CSV table of C-alpha atoms in Angstrom, one decimal:
chain,number,residue,atom,x,y,z
A,1,MET,CA,0.0,0.0,0.0
A,2,SER,CA,1.4,3.4,-1.0
A,3,LYS,CA,1.7,5.9,1.8
A,4,PRO,CA,-0.5,9.0,1.2
A,5,LEU,CA,1.3,12.3,0.6
A,6,LEU,CA,0.7,14.5,3.6
A,7,SER,CA,-0.1,18.2,3.4
A,8,PRO,CA,2.2,20.7,5.1
A,9,TRP,CA,-0.4,21.2,7.8
A,10,GLN,CA,-0.6,17.5,8.5
A,11,ILE,CA,3.2,17.4,8.8
A,12,VAL,CA,2.9,20.2,11.3
A,13,ASN,CA,0.1,18.4,13.3
A,14,MET,CA,2.0,15.1,13.5
A,15,ASN,CA,5.0,17.0,15.1
A,16,VAL,CA,3.0,19.0,17.7
A,17,GLY,CA,3.7,16.2,20.2
A,18,PHE,CA,7.4,16.8,19.8
A,19,PHE,CA,6.8,20.2,21.3
A,20,GLY,CA,5.7,18.7,24.6
A,21,ILE,CA,8.6,16.2,24.6
A,22,GLN,CA,11.2,18.9,23.8
A,23,PHE,CA,9.7,21.4,26.3
A,24,SER,CA,10.6,18.8,29.0
A,25,PHE,CA,14.1,18.5,27.7
A,26,GLY,CA,14.4,22.3,27.5
A,27,LEU,CA,13.4,22.6,31.1
A,28,GLN,CA,16.1,20.1,32.1
A,29,GLN,CA,18.8,21.8,30.0
A,30,ALA,CA,18.0,25.2,31.4
A,31,ASN,CA,17.3,24.3,35.0
A,32,MET,CA,18.9,21.0,36.2
A,33,THR,CA,22.4,22.6,36.8
A,34,PRO,CA,20.9,25.4,38.9
A,35,ILE,CA,18.5,23.0,40.7
A,36,TYR,CA,21.4,20.7,41.6
A,37,GLN,CA,23.6,23.6,42.7
A,38,MET,CA,20.8,25.1,44.8
A,39,LEU,CA,20.5,21.7,46.5
A,40,GLY,CA,24.2,21.6,47.3
A,41,ALA,CA,26.1,20.2,44.3
A,42,ASP,CA,29.6,21.4,43.4
A,43,GLY,CA,30.9,22.2,39.9
A,44,LYS,CA,33.0,19.1,39.5
A,45,SER,CA,30.1,16.7,40.3
A,46,LEU,CA,27.7,18.2,37.8
A,47,PRO,CA,28.5,15.8,34.9
A,48,LEU,CA,27.9,12.8,37.1
A,49,LEU,CA,24.5,14.1,38.2
A,50,TRP,CA,23.4,14.4,34.6
A,51,LEU,CA,24.1,10.7,34.0
A,52,ALA,CA,20.4,9.8,34.0
A,53,GLY,CA,19.7,11.0,30.5
A,54,PRO,CA,22.3,9.1,28.6
A,55,VAL,CA,22.1,5.9,30.6
A,56,THR,CA,18.3,5.6,30.3
A,57,GLY,CA,18.6,6.5,26.6
A,58,LEU,CA,21.2,3.8,26.1
A,59,LEU,CA,19.0,1.2,27.8
A,60,VAL,CA,15.5,2.3,26.8
A,61,GLN,CA,15.6,3.5,23.3
A,62,PRO,CA,16.9,0.5,21.4
A,63,ILE,CA,14.6,-1.8,23.4
A,64,ILE,CA,11.6,0.4,22.8
A,65,GLY,CA,12.5,0.7,19.2
A,66,ALA,CA,12.7,-3.1,18.7
A,67,LEU,CA,9.5,-3.6,20.6
A,68,SER,CA,7.6,-1.0,18.6
A,69,ASP,CA,8.7,-2.6,15.4
A,70,ARG,CA,7.0,-5.8,16.6
A,71,THR,CA,3.9,-4.2,18.1
A,72,THR,CA,0.4,-4.8,16.6
A,73,HIS,CA,-1.7,-3.0,19.2
A,74,HIS,CA,-5.1,-1.6,18.0
A,75,TRP,CA,-3.8,1.9,18.8
A,76,GLY,CA,-0.8,1.4,16.5
A,77,ARG,CA,2.8,0.3,16.6
A,78,ARG,CA,4.2,3.5,18.2
A,79,THR,CA,1.2,5.1,19.8
A,80,PRO,CA,1.1,3.1,23.1
A,81,TYR,CA,4.7,4.1,23.8
A,82,PHE,CA,4.0,7.7,23.1
A,83,LEU,CA,1.1,8.0,25.5
A,84,TRP,CA,2.4,6.0,28.4
A,85,GLY,CA,5.8,7.6,28.2
A,86,ALA,CA,4.3,11.1,28.0
A,87,LEU,CA,2.1,10.4,31.1
A,88,VAL,CA,5.0,9.3,33.3
A,89,CYS,CA,7.0,12.2,32.0
A,90,SER,CA,4.3,14.6,33.1
A,91,LEU,CA,4.3,13.2,36.6
A,92,GLY,CA,8.1,13.5,36.8
A,93,LEU,CA,8.0,17.1,35.7
A,94,LEU,CA,5.4,17.9,38.3
A,95,ALA,CA,7.5,16.4,41.1
A,96,MET,CA,11.0,17.7,40.1
A,97,PRO,CA,10.9,21.2,41.5
A,98,TYR,CA,9.6,20.0,44.9
A,99,SER,CA,12.7,17.8,45.4
A,100,PRO,CA,13.7,18.0,49.1
A,101,ALA,CA,17.3,17.0,48.6
A,102,LEU,CA,20.0,16.5,45.9
A,103,TRP,CA,19.7,12.7,45.9
A,104,PHE,CA,15.9,13.0,45.4
A,105,ALA,CA,16.3,15.3,42.3
A,106,ALA,CA,19.0,13.1,40.8
A,107,SER,CA,16.9,10.0,41.3
A,108,LEU,CA,13.8,11.6,39.9
A,109,LEU,CA,15.7,12.7,36.8
A,110,TRP,CA,16.3,9.0,36.0
A,111,ILE,CA,12.5,8.3,36.0
A,112,LEU,CA,11.8,11.5,34.0
A,113,ASP,CA,14.5,10.8,31.3
A,114,ALA,CA,13.4,7.1,31.0
A,115,ALA,CA,9.9,8.3,30.3
A,116,ASN,CA,11.0,10.9,27.8
A,117,ASN,CA,13.0,8.3,26.0
A,118,VAL,CA,10.1,5.9,25.8
A,119,THR,CA,8.1,8.6,24.1
A,120,MET,CA,10.8,10.1,21.9
A,121,GLU,CA,12.3,7.1,20.2
A,122,PRO,CA,9.0,5.8,18.6
A,123,TYR,CA,8.2,9.4,17.6
A,124,ARG,CA,11.2,9.4,15.3
A,125,ALA,CA,10.1,6.1,13.8
A,126,TYR,CA,6.5,7.3,13.5
A,127,VAL,CA,7.7,10.2,11.3
A,128,SER,CA,9.7,7.8,9.2
A,129,ASP,CA,6.8,5.3,9.0
A,130,ARG,CA,4.2,7.9,8.0
A,131,LEU,CA,6.0,9.9,5.4
A,132,ARG,CA,7.2,9.1,1.9
A,133,PRO,CA,11.0,9.4,1.4
A,134,GLU,CA,10.6,12.6,-0.5
A,135,GLN,CA,8.9,14.1,2.6
A,136,HIS,CA,11.5,13.0,5.1
A,137,ALA,CA,13.4,16.3,4.9
A,138,PRO,CA,10.4,18.5,5.7
A,139,GLY,CA,9.1,16.0,8.2
A,140,PHE,CA,12.3,15.8,10.3
A,141,LEU,CA,13.1,19.5,9.9
A,142,THR,CA,9.6,20.4,11.0
A,143,GLN,CA,10.3,18.2,14.1
A,144,SER,CA,13.5,20.2,14.5
A,145,ALA,CA,11.5,23.4,14.3
A,146,PHE,CA,9.2,22.3,17.1
A,147,THR,CA,12.3,21.4,19.1
A,148,GLY,CA,13.4,25.0,18.7
A,149,LEU,CA,10.0,26.4,19.5
A,150,ALA,CA,9.5,24.2,22.6
A,151,GLN,CA,12.9,24.9,24.0
A,152,THR,CA,12.6,28.6,23.3
A,153,THR,CA,9.4,28.6,25.4
A,154,ALA,CA,11.0,26.3,28.1
A,155,TYR,CA,14.1,28.5,28.5
A,156,LEU,CA,12.1,31.7,28.6
A,157,ALA,CA,9.3,30.4,30.9
A,158,PRO,CA,10.9,31.7,34.2
A,159,SER,CA,11.6,35.1,32.6
A,160,ILE,CA,8.1,35.3,31.2
A,161,LEU,CA,6.7,34.6,34.6
A,162,VAL,CA,8.8,37.4,36.0
A,163,TRP,CA,7.5,39.7,33.3
A,164,LEU,CA,4.0,38.7,34.2
A,165,GLY,CA,4.5,39.8,37.8
A,166,MET,CA,5.9,36.8,39.7
A,167,SER,CA,8.8,37.6,42.0
A,168,LYS,CA,12.1,36.0,41.0
A,169,ASP,CA,13.2,36.1,44.7
A,170,THR,CA,10.3,34.0,46.1
A,171,LEU,CA,11.8,30.6,47.0
A,172,GLY,CA,10.2,27.3,48.0
A,173,SER,CA,11.2,25.5,51.2
A,174,ASN,CA,13.9,23.7,49.3
A,175,GLY,CA,15.5,26.9,48.0
A,176,ILE,CA,14.2,26.5,44.4
A,177,PRO,CA,12.6,29.6,43.0
A,178,LEU,CA,8.8,29.6,42.6
A,179,ILE,CA,9.2,30.7,39.0
A,180,VAL,CA,11.1,27.5,38.2
A,181,THR,CA,8.5,25.4,40.0
A,182,THR,CA,5.7,27.0,37.9
A,183,ALA,CA,7.6,26.4,34.7
A,184,PHE,CA,7.8,22.7,35.5
A,185,VAL,CA,4.1,22.5,36.2
A,186,ILE,CA,3.4,24.1,32.8
A,187,GLY,CA,5.7,21.5,31.2
A,188,ALA,CA,3.8,18.7,33.0
A,189,LEU,CA,0.6,19.9,31.4
A,190,LEU,CA,2.1,20.2,27.9
A,191,SER,CA,3.9,16.8,27.9
A,192,PHE,CA,0.9,14.6,27.6
A,193,SER,CA,-1.6,17.0,25.9
A,194,THR,CA,0.5,17.7,22.9
A,195,VAL,CA,1.4,14.0,22.2
A,196,TYR,CA,-2.3,13.1,22.5
A,197,TYR,CA,-3.2,15.9,20.0
A,198,SER,CA,-0.7,14.6,17.4
A,199,VAL,CA,-1.8,11.0,17.5
A,200,LYS,CA,-5.5,12.0,17.3
A,201,LYS,CA,-4.9,14.4,14.4
A,202,VAL,CA,-2.5,12.2,12.3
A,203,PRO,CA,-3.0,8.6,13.5
A,204,GLU,CA,-0.7,5.9,12.4
A,205,LEU,CA,-1.4,4.0,9.2
A,206,PRO,CA,-3.0,0.6,9.8
A,207,LEU,CA,-0.6,-2.2,9.3
A,208,THR,CA,-1.0,-4.1,6.0
A,209,LEU,CA,-1.5,-7.8,5.9
A,210,ALA,CA,2.1,-8.3,4.7
A,211,GLU,CA,3.4,-6.2,7.6
A,212,ARG,CA,1.3,-8.1,10.1
A,213,THR,CA,2.4,-11.4,8.6
A,214,HIS,CA,6.0,-10.3,8.9
A,215,ILE,CA,5.6,-9.2,12.5
A,216,ALA,CA,3.8,-12.5,13.4
A,217,ALA,CA,6.7,-14.5,12.0
A,218,GLN,CA,9.2,-12.8,14.2
A,219,PRO,CA,10.4,-14.6,17.3
A,220,ARG,CA,9.0,-13.4,20.6
A,221,GLY,CA,10.4,-12.8,24.1
A,222,VAL,CA,13.2,-10.7,25.7
A,223,GLY,CA,15.9,-12.7,24.0
A,224,ALA,CA,14.4,-12.1,20.6
A,225,VAL,CA,14.4,-8.3,21.2
A,226,PHE,CA,18.0,-8.3,22.2
A,227,ALA,CA,18.9,-10.6,19.3
A,228,GLU,CA,17.1,-8.1,16.9
A,229,ILE,CA,19.1,-5.2,18.3
A,230,TRP,CA,22.4,-7.1,17.9
A,231,ASP,CA,21.5,-8.2,14.4
A,232,ALA,CA,20.7,-4.6,13.4
A,233,ILE,CA,24.0,-3.4,14.9
A,234,ARG,CA,25.9,-6.1,12.8
A,235,GLU,CA,24.0,-5.1,9.7
A,236,MET,CA,24.3,-1.4,10.2
A,237,PRO,CA,24.4,0.6,7.0
A,238,ASP,CA,27.7,2.3,6.1
A,239,THR,CA,26.1,5.8,6.3
A,240,MET,CA,25.1,5.1,9.9
A,241,LYS,CA,28.5,3.9,10.9
A,242,ARG,CA,30.1,7.1,9.6
A,243,LEU,CA,27.6,9.2,11.5
A,244,TRP,CA,29.1,7.8,14.8
A,245,TRP,CA,32.2,10.0,14.6
A,246,MET,CA,30.2,13.2,14.0
A,247,ALA,CA,27.9,12.2,16.9
A,248,LEU,CA,30.8,11.6,19.3
A,249,PHE,CA,32.2,15.1,19.0
A,250,GLN,CA,28.8,16.8,18.6
A,251,TRP,CA,27.1,15.4,21.7
A,252,TYR,CA,30.2,15.6,23.9
A,253,GLY,CA,30.4,19.3,23.0
A,254,MET,CA,26.7,20.0,23.5
A,255,MET,CA,26.7,18.4,26.9
A,256,CYS,CA,29.6,20.6,27.9
A,257,TYR,CA,27.6,23.6,26.9
A,258,TRP,CA,24.4,22.7,28.7
A,259,GLN,CA,26.1,21.8,31.9
A,260,TYR,CA,28.4,24.8,32.2
A,261,ILE,CA,26.7,27.7,30.5
A,262,VAL,CA,25.0,29.0,33.7
A,263,PRO,CA,28.2,28.9,35.8
A,264,THR,CA,30.1,30.6,32.8
A,265,VAL,CA,27.6,33.4,32.5
A,266,ALA,CA,27.5,33.8,36.3
A,267,SER,CA,31.3,34.2,36.3
A,268,THR,CA,31.9,36.2,33.2
A,269,VAL,CA,28.9,38.6,33.2
A,270,TYR,CA,27.8,38.7,36.9
A,271,GLY,CA,31.1,38.0,38.7
A,272,THR,CA,29.9,35.3,41.0
A,273,SER,CA,30.3,31.6,41.6
A,274,ASP,CA,27.9,31.4,44.6
A,275,PRO,CA,24.7,29.6,43.5
A,276,LYS,CA,22.7,31.0,46.4
A,277,SER,CA,23.5,34.7,45.5
A,278,PRO,CA,21.0,37.0,43.8
A,279,ALA,CA,23.5,37.5,41.0
A,280,TYR,CA,23.6,33.8,40.3
A,281,LEU,CA,19.8,33.8,39.9
A,282,ASP,CA,20.2,36.7,37.4
A,283,ALA,CA,22.6,34.4,35.5
A,284,VAL,CA,19.9,31.6,35.5
A,285,LEU,CA,17.4,34.1,34.0
A,286,THR,CA,19.9,35.4,31.5
A,287,ASN,CA,20.6,31.8,30.4
A,288,GLY,CA,16.9,31.3,29.9
A,289,GLN,CA,16.8,34.4,27.7
A,290,ILE,CA,19.8,33.6,25.6
A,291,GLY,CA,18.7,29.9,25.4
A,292,GLY,CA,15.2,31.0,24.3
A,293,PHE,CA,16.8,33.2,21.7
A,294,TYR,CA,19.0,30.4,20.2
A,295,ASN,CA,16.0,28.0,20.2
A,296,ALA,CA,13.9,30.7,18.4
A,297,ILE,CA,16.7,30.9,15.8
A,298,ALA,CA,16.6,27.1,15.6
A,299,CYS,CA,12.9,27.1,15.0
A,300,VAL,CA,13.1,29.6,12.1
A,301,ALA,CA,16.3,28.1,10.7
A,302,ALA,CA,14.9,24.5,10.6
A,303,PHE,CA,12.3,25.6,8.0
A,304,ALA,CA,14.8,27.8,6.2
A,305,MET,CA,17.2,24.8,5.9
A,306,VAL,CA,14.7,22.6,3.9
A,307,PRO,CA,15.5,24.0,0.4
A,308,PHE,CA,19.3,24.1,1.2
A,309,THR,CA,19.2,20.5,2.5
A,310,ARG,CA,17.3,19.4,-0.7
A,311,ARG,CA,19.7,21.2,-3.0
A,312,LEU,CA,23.1,20.8,-1.3
A,313,GLY,CA,22.6,17.7,0.8
A,314,ALA,CA,22.1,17.3,4.5
A,315,LYS,CA,25.8,16.7,5.4
A,316,TRP,CA,27.0,20.0,3.9
A,317,VAL,CA,24.4,22.0,5.6
A,318,HIS,CA,25.1,20.3,8.9
A,319,ALA,CA,28.9,20.9,8.6
A,320,PHE,CA,28.3,24.6,8.0
A,321,ALA,CA,25.9,24.9,11.0
A,322,LEU,CA,28.4,23.1,13.3
A,323,CYS,CA,31.2,25.5,12.2
A,324,CYS,CA,28.9,28.4,13.2
A,325,ALA,CA,28.4,26.9,16.7
A,326,ALA,CA,32.1,26.2,17.1
A,327,LEU,CA,32.9,29.8,16.5
A,328,ALA,CA,30.1,31.0,18.8
A,329,MET,CA,31.4,28.9,21.7
A,330,ALA,CA,34.9,30.1,21.2
A,331,LEU,CA,33.7,33.7,21.5
A,332,LEU,CA,31.3,33.2,24.5
A,333,PRO,CA,33.7,33.1,27.4
A,334,GLY,CA,35.2,36.5,26.4
A,335,ILE,CA,31.9,38.3,26.5
A,336,HIS,CA,31.3,40.4,29.7
A,337,ASP,CA,28.2,42.3,28.7
A,338,LYS,CA,24.8,40.6,28.7
A,339,ALA,CA,23.6,42.2,25.5
A,340,TRP,CA,26.5,40.7,23.5
A,341,LEU,CA,25.7,37.2,24.6
A,342,PHE,CA,22.9,37.1,22.1
A,343,LEU,CA,25.3,37.3,19.1
A,344,PRO,CA,26.9,33.9,19.5
A,345,MET,CA,23.5,32.4,20.1
A,346,VAL,CA,22.8,32.8,16.4
A,347,GLY,CA,25.5,30.3,15.6
A,348,ILE,CA,24.4,27.9,18.3
A,349,GLY,CA,20.8,28.2,17.1
A,350,LEU,CA,21.7,27.3,13.5
A,351,ALA,CA,23.6,24.3,14.8
A,352,TRP,CA,20.8,23.1,17.1
A,353,ALA,CA,18.3,23.3,14.2
A,354,SER,CA,20.6,21.2,12.1
A,355,ILE,CA,21.4,18.7,14.9
A,356,MET,CA,17.8,17.9,15.4
A,357,GLY,CA,17.0,17.5,11.7
A,358,ASN,CA,19.8,16.8,9.2
A,359,PRO,CA,21.4,13.7,10.8
A,360,TYR,CA,18.0,12.1,10.7
A,361,VAL,CA,17.5,13.0,7.1
A,362,LEU,CA,20.8,11.2,6.4
A,363,LEU,CA,19.8,8.2,8.6
A,364,ALA,CA,16.2,7.8,7.3
A,365,GLY,CA,17.5,7.5,3.7
A,366,SER,CA,19.9,4.7,4.6
A,367,ILE,CA,17.8,2.3,6.8
A,368,PRO,CA,15.2,-0.4,5.8
A,369,PRO,CA,11.7,0.9,6.6
A,370,GLU,CA,10.7,-2.3,8.4
A,371,ARG,CA,13.5,-1.8,10.9
A,372,ALA,CA,13.0,2.0,11.4
A,373,GLY,CA,12.2,1.6,15.1
A,374,VAL,CA,15.2,-0.4,16.1
A,375,TYR,CA,17.6,1.7,14.0
A,376,MET,CA,16.2,5.0,15.4
A,377,GLY,CA,16.8,3.5,18.8
A,378,ILE,CA,20.3,2.4,18.0
A,379,PHE,CA,21.0,5.9,16.5
A,380,ASN,CA,20.1,7.3,19.9
A,381,MET,CA,23.0,5.3,21.3
A,382,PHE,CA,25.1,7.5,19.1
A,383,ILE,CA,23.8,10.4,21.2
A,384,VAL,CA,23.9,8.9,24.7
A,385,ILE,CA,27.3,7.1,24.5
A,386,PRO,CA,29.1,10.4,23.8
A,387,MET,CA,27.1,11.9,26.7
A,388,LEU,CA,28.2,9.1,29.0
A,389,ILE,CA,31.8,9.5,27.9
A,390,GLN,CA,31.6,13.2,28.6
A,391,MET,CA,30.1,12.7,32.0
A,392,LEU,CA,32.7,10.1,33.1
A,393,THR,CA,35.7,11.9,31.6
A,394,LEU,CA,35.1,15.6,32.1
A,395,PRO,CA,35.4,15.4,36.0
A,396,LEU,CA,38.9,14.0,35.4
A,397,LEU,CA,39.8,17.0,33.2
A,398,TYR,CA,38.0,19.7,35.1
A,399,ASP,CA,40.6,20.6,37.7
A,400,THR,CA,43.7,19.7,35.6
A,401,LEU,CA,43.4,20.4,31.9
A,402,LEU,CA,40.5,22.9,32.3
A,403,GLY,CA,41.8,24.7,35.4
A,404,GLY,CA,38.5,24.3,37.3
A,405,ARG,CA,36.9,27.0,35.3
A,406,ALA,CA,33.5,26.7,33.6
A,407,GLU,CA,34.6,29.0,30.8
A,408,ASN,CA,37.2,26.6,29.7
A,409,VAL,CA,34.6,23.9,29.4
A,410,ILE,CA,32.7,26.1,26.9
A,411,ARG,CA,35.9,26.6,24.9
A,412,LEU,CA,36.4,22.8,24.8
A,413,ALA,CA,32.8,22.5,23.5
A,414,GLY,CA,33.6,24.8,20.6
A,415,LEU,CA,36.7,22.7,19.6
A,416,LEU,CA,34.6,19.5,19.7
A,417,LEU,CA,31.9,21.0,17.5
A,418,ALA,CA,34.6,22.0,14.9
A,419,CYS,CA,35.7,18.3,14.9
A,420,ALA,CA,32.1,17.2,14.4
A,421,ALA,CA,31.9,19.5,11.3
A,422,VAL,CA,34.9,17.8,9.8
A,423,ALA,CA,33.6,14.3,10.6
A,424,VAL,CA,30.3,14.8,9.0
A,425,CYS,CA,32.0,15.7,5.7
A,426,PHE,CA,33.1,12.0,5.5
A,427,VAL,CA,29.6,10.6,5.6
A,428,ARG,CA,28.4,9.0,2.4
A,429,SER,CA,24.7,9.0,1.7
A,430,GLU,CA,23.4,5.7,0.4
A,431,LYS,CA,20.3,7.5,-1.0
A,432,SER,CA,19.8,11.1,-1.8
A,433,ALA,CA,19.0,13.2,1.3
């Protein structure tokens, strides 16, 4: 059965759910370092406290991908995972800002990230399932645009609440500002409602008789799922193998940025390293504003990239975007005026738009459609393994090679993104992007 050609509005509707998923990730990127530090964490321990995301992604996404490839539920192959994952994610977001202690927040992040991963991996496969190959570029880049829009809103949420009249100095009993708590409550409402909207507006296509027969013929059980993952790894397309090196540098660098941008801004712009000081809270709000700005750039850039990706190819557009971010991060630590912080965010926004779209354009054109779920899950390992490497190795470098300074971590991020730009140039597309 030929897939129907979707209208631009249908492509938008099917990606609304990604807004809720990425709003959750945006809240984490903008606020987990401040939450941890307000609960007593020191700078050196921050990477280890962020371990939940990559570890749960490493474990959850390939398994969920393989399971969804074999699911024949009347709701669809991917939809049950969307809805249950989004529901648990909403509950995690609701509880996070009420964490009474550091260990509680760190433990809750494991649950929250596991739920996010249960939702996100099938969503990538759902877009691949639902669209014809010629619509993969607009499909994944629209998903990237919603990532930018969601994270813009998530980053800006505390500042918007201040602009609406809430006091930035009102703290909960655990020391976490009320504006942060309110932002997480909003995220909890969005997480489930947006995913539900998408699956109602653009439901999955019913499985054909041939697809059902193929699924029924697959072996069942936990062992069969892990065997499928291993077989898919062994038979991995060459394009996907070459994407690994890009992903290693790219995601190591982005984690450095997310973990250390608030301490960097606090030091370089506000002259403080005390997470309990009013100046540090100003740095948190400033990070929300510049983060919102780079995500707004990403939202617009994702749509603008579509004709360039079609004409030039995904890898060349991605290499250019990564170079822009590398330059931006090299400049960031030398800026001491808040207003000038917005300039490098243009480069970071271009890169973030490309990161969330173009690698998936390259990937979707190289994998067999019947294994889209498991390969999207395995590709997530290309994200989380570099994050794990970063979290385990950066504490070893922080006091020695990097001098115990957050600004030097941002400089390292720029160098790594430049390496990622070089690596993506060596990716060969097996089909036209």
